Amino acid sequence: MAKKQVDGEGLDIPDRIHALPVKRTGPVVAAVIVALLAAMLVQGLVTNPRFEWNIVWKYLFNENVLEGIGYTLLLTVISMVVAIILSVILAIMRKSINPVLRGVSWFFIWFFRGTPVYTQLVFWGLFSVLVPKLSLGIPFTSVTFWSIDSSTIITAFNAAWIGLALNEAAYLSEIVRAGLEAVDPGQTEAAKALGMKRSLIMRRIILPQAMRIIIPPTGNETIGMLKTTSLVLAVPFTLELQFATNAIANRIYKPIPLLLVACIWYLLITSILMVIQSRLEKHFGKGFEARSIVAEDNGDQQLDGPVAVSETKKDRIARGNNVKMIGLNA
């Protein structure tokens, strides 16, 4: 028989409570159901003869398909790089104290967000018809300093990435603006107190801190851009992945297997982009994770007294040094 435990005053100490985890059958049942549904889906994909997987594997690494992947990636990279640069400029213009810059930025965002990207691509495809010559001169006069045929500059490829980039810049600019506004205004005030210029504050203080908020939605926009390149047929630009697979499908009268080829490549490239996005998020979030840990430590370490004040290890060392100095001076 176990002896009762008593404290120093002879009072009985209650037995220790041994907490046991609650058995939850719901998550287990849900996991089994999801696993069964996934197995049924895989079985349907693999065993369905209408998917014709032998044709899928035959054309997965087809020369035209690989060329289409190259042009799709090239369009995605060029469009996103140009869009990111423009979006930062537009976001800074939107926050400018100059009303003209704010108005131009607002109009750009309003126009390109308010019209479908497919319509914009059709317009850029017809640009050389609407504007046969690009010239530089004095408006409303016949004086011309420079002139060139627009068709030599606005080719199908250039029209494709210009249309994609301008449309994407309008959306990204709002993402960048949200990131800039999320930075504590005290950062700007402190930088101004040190005599830093507005441009330097934006480049060295605001933008680096805003990247933590800007990166995740920008990664999503990049993945969206990869798939939006399938719309450049409106230009028409006919060398990207979607058109390449459609051309093969029309030639051999097998649309489903070639659609699966396109899906496999889009999924593979999207997975790679997601890994890159995750690495960038971790890189730009390092400093903020450290701050949150320090903040939690500070919250656990409180001084005794009528007013509780957080104290870090450095504060305690500094306080001890001050006490030693006071003792020496005395």
Coordinates of C-alpha atoms in Angstrom, one line a residue:
M1 CA 0.0 0.0 0.0
A2 CA 1.4 3.4 -1.0
K3 CA 2.2 5.8 1.7
K4 CA 0.5 9.2 1.7
Q5 CA 2.8 12.2 1.0
V6 CA 2.6 15.0 3.5
D7 CA 4.2 18.5 3.3
G8 CA 6.1 20.3 6.1
E9 CA 3.0 21.2 8.0
G10 CA 1.6 17.7 8.0
L11 CA -1.0 18.2 5.4
D12 CA -1.8 15.5 2.8
I13 CA -0.5 16.2 -0.7
P14 CA -2.9 15.0 -3.4
D15 CA -1.7 12.3 -5.8
R16 CA -0.2 13.6 -9.0
I17 CA -2.6 13.7 -12.0
H18 CA -1.4 11.6 -14.9
A19 CA -3.0 13.2 -18.0
L20 CA -3.7 10.8 -20.9
P21 CA -4.2 11.9 -24.5
V22 CA -7.7 11.8 -25.7
K23 CA -8.3 9.2 -28.3
R24 CA -9.7 10.8 -31.4
T25 CA -11.1 8.5 -34.0
G26 CA -12.3 11.2 -36.4
P27 CA -8.9 12.2 -37.9
V28 CA -8.1 8.5 -38.4
V29 CA -11.4 7.8 -40.2
A30 CA -10.9 10.9 -42.3
A31 CA -7.4 9.9 -43.3
V32 CA -8.6 6.4 -44.3
I33 CA -11.4 7.9 -46.4
V34 CA -9.0 10.3 -48.1
A35 CA -6.5 7.5 -48.8
L36 CA -9.2 5.3 -50.3
L37 CA -10.4 8.2 -52.6
A38 CA -6.8 8.9 -53.7
A39 CA -6.3 5.2 -54.5
M40 CA -9.5 5.2 -56.5
L41 CA -8.4 8.3 -58.4
V42 CA -4.9 6.8 -59.2
Q43 CA -6.5 3.5 -60.3
G44 CA -8.9 5.4 -62.6
L45 CA -6.1 7.4 -64.2
V46 CA -3.7 4.4 -64.7
T47 CA -6.2 1.8 -65.8
N48 CA -8.5 3.9 -68.0
P49 CA -7.6 3.0 -71.6
R50 CA -9.0 6.2 -73.0
F51 CA -6.1 8.2 -71.6
E52 CA -3.7 6.2 -73.9
W53 CA -0.7 6.5 -71.7
N54 CA 1.5 4.9 -74.4
I55 CA 1.0 8.0 -76.6
V56 CA 1.6 10.3 -73.6
W57 CA 5.0 8.7 -73.0
K58 CA 5.8 8.8 -76.7
Y59 CA 5.2 12.6 -77.1
L60 CA 6.3 13.7 -73.6
F61 CA 9.8 14.5 -74.8
N62 CA 8.9 15.3 -78.4
E63 CA 11.1 18.0 -80.0
N64 CA 8.3 20.4 -80.6
V65 CA 7.0 19.9 -77.0
L66 CA 10.5 20.7 -75.6
E67 CA 10.8 23.8 -77.8
G68 CA 7.4 24.9 -76.5
I69 CA 8.6 24.5 -72.9
G70 CA 11.6 26.7 -73.7
Y71 CA 9.4 29.5 -75.1
T72 CA 6.9 29.2 -72.3
L73 CA 9.7 29.6 -69.7
L74 CA 11.3 32.4 -71.6
L75 CA 7.9 34.3 -71.8
T76 CA 7.3 33.7 -68.1
V77 CA 10.8 34.9 -67.0
I78 CA 10.8 38.0 -69.3
S79 CA 7.2 39.0 -68.5
M80 CA 7.7 38.6 -64.7
V81 CA 11.0 40.5 -64.6
V82 CA 9.6 43.4 -66.5
A83 CA 6.4 43.3 -64.5
I84 CA 8.2 43.3 -61.1
I85 CA 10.3 46.3 -62.1
L86 CA 7.3 48.2 -63.4
S87 CA 5.2 47.2 -60.3
V88 CA 7.8 48.6 -57.9
I89 CA 7.9 51.9 -59.9
L90 CA 4.1 52.1 -59.9
A91 CA 3.8 51.3 -56.2
I92 CA 6.3 54.0 -55.3
M93 CA 4.5 56.4 -57.7
R94 CA 1.2 55.6 -56.0
K95 CA 2.7 56.6 -52.6
S96 CA 4.4 59.7 -54.0
I97 CA 3.6 63.2 -52.7
N98 CA 3.4 64.3 -56.4
P99 CA -0.3 64.2 -57.5
V100 CA 0.7 63.7 -61.2
L101 CA 2.7 60.6 -60.4
R102 CA -0.1 59.3 -58.3
G103 CA -2.6 59.9 -61.0
V104 CA -0.6 58.2 -63.7
S105 CA 0.0 55.2 -61.5
W106 CA -3.7 55.0 -60.7
F107 CA -4.8 55.2 -64.3
F108 CA -2.3 52.5 -65.4
I109 CA -3.6 50.1 -62.7
W110 CA -7.2 50.9 -63.4
F111 CA -6.9 50.3 -67.2
F112 CA -4.8 47.1 -67.2
R113 CA -6.7 45.5 -64.3
G114 CA -10.1 46.5 -65.8
T115 CA -9.6 44.9 -69.2
P116 CA -9.1 41.1 -69.9
V117 CA -5.5 40.0 -70.6
Y118 CA -6.8 38.1 -73.7
T119 CA -8.2 41.4 -75.1
Q120 CA -4.9 43.2 -74.4
L121 CA -3.0 40.4 -76.2
V122 CA -5.2 40.8 -79.2
F123 CA -4.6 44.5 -79.2
W124 CA -0.8 44.0 -79.1
G125 CA -1.1 41.6 -81.9
L126 CA -2.8 44.3 -84.0
F127 CA -0.4 47.0 -82.9
S128 CA 1.5 47.2 -86.2
V129 CA -1.8 47.5 -88.0
L130 CA -3.1 50.2 -85.8
V131 CA 0.2 52.1 -85.6
P132 CA 2.3 51.3 -88.7
K133 CA 5.2 53.6 -87.7
L134 CA 6.8 54.5 -84.4
S135 CA 8.1 58.1 -84.6
L136 CA 9.6 60.7 -82.4
G137 CA 9.0 64.4 -83.2
I138 CA 7.0 67.5 -82.3
P139 CA 3.3 66.8 -81.7
F140 CA 0.7 68.2 -84.1
T141 CA 3.4 69.1 -86.7
S142 CA 5.2 67.3 -89.5
V143 CA 8.5 67.5 -87.8
T144 CA 9.9 64.0 -87.2
F145 CA 13.3 63.3 -85.7
W146 CA 13.2 59.5 -85.8
S147 CA 10.9 56.9 -87.4
I148 CA 10.7 53.1 -87.8
D149 CA 8.2 50.5 -88.9
S150 CA 6.4 49.2 -85.8
S151 CA 6.4 45.7 -87.2
T152 CA 10.2 45.4 -86.9
I153 CA 9.9 46.1 -83.1
I154 CA 6.6 44.7 -82.1
T155 CA 7.1 41.1 -83.4
A156 CA 4.8 38.3 -82.2
F157 CA 7.1 37.3 -79.4
N158 CA 7.7 40.9 -78.2
A159 CA 3.9 41.6 -78.4
A160 CA 3.3 38.5 -76.3
W161 CA 5.7 39.4 -73.4
I162 CA 4.8 43.1 -73.5
G163 CA 1.1 42.3 -73.2
L164 CA 1.7 39.8 -70.3
A165 CA 4.1 42.1 -68.5
L166 CA 1.9 45.2 -68.6
N167 CA -1.1 43.3 -67.3
E168 CA 0.8 41.6 -64.6
A169 CA 2.5 44.8 -63.5
A170 CA -0.9 46.3 -62.6
Y171 CA -1.7 43.4 -60.2
L172 CA 1.8 43.2 -58.8
S173 CA 1.9 46.9 -58.0
E174 CA -0.9 46.5 -55.5
I175 CA 0.9 43.6 -53.9
V176 CA 4.1 45.8 -53.6
R177 CA 2.1 48.7 -52.3
A178 CA 0.5 46.5 -49.6
G179 CA 4.0 45.3 -48.6
L180 CA 5.4 48.8 -48.4
E181 CA 2.4 50.0 -46.3
A182 CA 2.9 47.0 -43.9
V183 CA 6.3 48.3 -42.8
D184 CA 6.2 50.1 -39.5
P185 CA 6.1 53.9 -40.2
G186 CA 8.6 54.3 -37.3
Q187 CA 11.3 52.8 -39.5
T188 CA 10.8 55.7 -42.0
E189 CA 10.8 58.3 -39.2
A190 CA 14.0 56.9 -37.6
A191 CA 15.7 56.9 -41.0
K192 CA 14.7 60.5 -41.6
A193 CA 16.0 61.4 -38.2
L194 CA 19.4 60.1 -39.3
G195 CA 19.3 62.3 -42.4
M196 CA 18.6 59.7 -45.0
K197 CA 17.0 60.7 -48.3
R198 CA 13.6 59.3 -49.4
S199 CA 15.1 57.2 -52.2
L200 CA 17.7 55.7 -49.9
I201 CA 15.1 55.0 -47.2
M202 CA 13.0 53.2 -49.8
R203 CA 15.9 51.2 -51.1
R204 CA 17.7 50.3 -47.9
I205 CA 15.0 50.3 -45.2
I206 CA 11.5 49.8 -46.6
L207 CA 11.9 47.4 -49.5
P208 CA 14.0 44.8 -47.7
Q209 CA 11.5 44.6 -44.9
A210 CA 8.5 44.5 -47.3
M211 CA 10.0 41.6 -49.2
R212 CA 8.7 39.2 -46.5
I213 CA 5.1 40.2 -47.4
I214 CA 5.7 40.6 -51.2
I215 CA 7.4 37.3 -51.9
P216 CA 4.5 34.8 -51.3
P217 CA 1.9 36.5 -53.5
T218 CA 4.5 37.3 -56.1
G219 CA 5.4 33.6 -56.3
N220 CA 1.7 32.8 -56.8
E221 CA 1.6 35.4 -59.6
T222 CA 4.6 33.8 -61.2
I223 CA 2.9 30.4 -61.2
G224 CA -0.2 32.0 -62.7
M225 CA 1.9 33.7 -65.4
L226 CA 3.4 30.3 -66.4
K227 CA -0.1 29.2 -67.2
T228 CA -1.3 32.5 -68.7
T229 CA 1.3 32.1 -71.4
S230 CA -1.1 29.7 -73.0
L231 CA -3.2 32.7 -74.0
V232 CA -0.6 34.2 -76.3
L233 CA -2.2 32.4 -79.2
A234 CA -4.3 35.6 -79.3
V235 CA -1.3 37.6 -80.6
P236 CA -0.8 35.1 -82.3
F237 CA 2.4 33.5 -81.0
T238 CA 2.4 29.8 -81.8
L239 CA 5.6 28.4 -80.3
E240 CA 4.7 28.0 -76.6
L241 CA 3.8 24.7 -74.9
Q242 CA 0.0 24.7 -75.2
F243 CA 0.0 25.4 -78.9
A244 CA 2.7 22.9 -79.5
T245 CA 0.7 20.1 -77.9
N246 CA -2.5 21.2 -79.6
A247 CA -0.7 21.1 -83.0
I248 CA 0.4 17.5 -82.4
A249 CA -3.1 16.5 -81.2
N250 CA -4.7 18.0 -84.3
R251 CA -2.2 16.1 -86.5
I252 CA -2.7 12.7 -84.9
Y253 CA -6.3 13.2 -83.8
K254 CA -5.5 12.4 -80.1
P255 CA -6.4 15.4 -78.0
I256 CA -6.6 13.7 -74.6
P257 CA -3.0 12.2 -74.5
L258 CA -1.5 15.5 -75.6
L259 CA -3.5 17.5 -73.0
L260 CA -2.0 15.1 -70.4
V261 CA 1.5 15.9 -71.8
A262 CA 0.9 19.6 -71.3
C263 CA -0.5 19.0 -67.8
I264 CA 2.5 16.9 -66.8
W265 CA 5.0 19.6 -67.9
Y266 CA 3.0 22.4 -66.3
L267 CA 2.8 20.5 -63.0
L268 CA 6.5 19.8 -63.1
I269 CA 7.5 23.4 -63.7
T270 CA 5.0 24.6 -61.1
S271 CA 6.5 22.3 -58.5
I272 CA 10.0 23.7 -59.2
L273 CA 8.7 27.3 -58.9
M274 CA 7.0 26.4 -55.6
V275 CA 10.3 25.1 -54.2
I276 CA 12.1 28.3 -55.3
Q277 CA 9.3 30.4 -53.7
S278 CA 9.7 28.5 -50.4
R279 CA 13.4 29.1 -50.3
L280 CA 12.9 32.8 -51.0
E281 CA 10.3 33.0 -48.2
K282 CA 12.7 31.4 -45.7
H283 CA 15.6 33.7 -46.8
F284 CA 13.7 37.0 -46.4
G285 CA 11.9 35.8 -43.2
K286 CA 15.1 34.9 -41.2
G287 CA 15.3 38.2 -39.4
F288 CA 11.6 38.3 -38.5
E289 CA 11.7 34.8 -37.1
A290 CA 14.6 35.8 -34.8
R291 CA 12.7 38.9 -33.6
S292 CA 9.7 36.8 -32.7
I293 CA 11.9 34.4 -30.7
V294 CA 13.5 37.3 -28.8
A295 CA 10.1 38.9 -28.2
E296 CA 8.9 35.6 -26.6
D297 CA 12.0 35.4 -24.4
N298 CA 11.5 39.0 -23.3
G299 CA 7.9 38.3 -22.4
D300 CA 9.0 35.5 -20.1
Q301 CA 11.7 37.5 -18.3
Q302 CA 10.0 40.2 -16.1
L303 CA 11.5 42.3 -13.4
D304 CA 10.0 42.4 -9.9
G305 CA 8.4 45.7 -8.9
P306 CA 5.3 47.8 -9.2
V307 CA 5.9 48.1 -13.0
A308 CA 6.8 44.9 -14.9
V309 CA 9.4 45.6 -17.6
S310 CA 10.9 43.0 -19.9
E311 CA 14.7 42.5 -19.6
T312 CA 17.0 40.6 -22.0
K313 CA 20.3 39.0 -21.2
K314 CA 22.2 42.0 -22.5
D315 CA 20.1 44.3 -20.3
R316 CA 21.0 42.3 -17.2
I317 CA 24.8 42.4 -18.1
A318 CA 24.6 46.1 -18.7
R319 CA 22.8 46.6 -15.4
G320 CA 25.4 44.5 -13.6
N321 CA 28.2 46.6 -15.1
N322 CA 26.5 49.8 -14.0
V323 CA 26.2 48.5 -10.5
K324 CA 29.9 47.6 -10.5
M325 CA 30.8 51.1 -11.7
I326 CA 28.7 52.8 -9.1
G327 CA 30.4 50.6 -6.4
L328 CA 33.9 51.6 -7.7
N329 CA 33.0 55.3 -7.8
A330 CA 31.7 55.2 -4.3

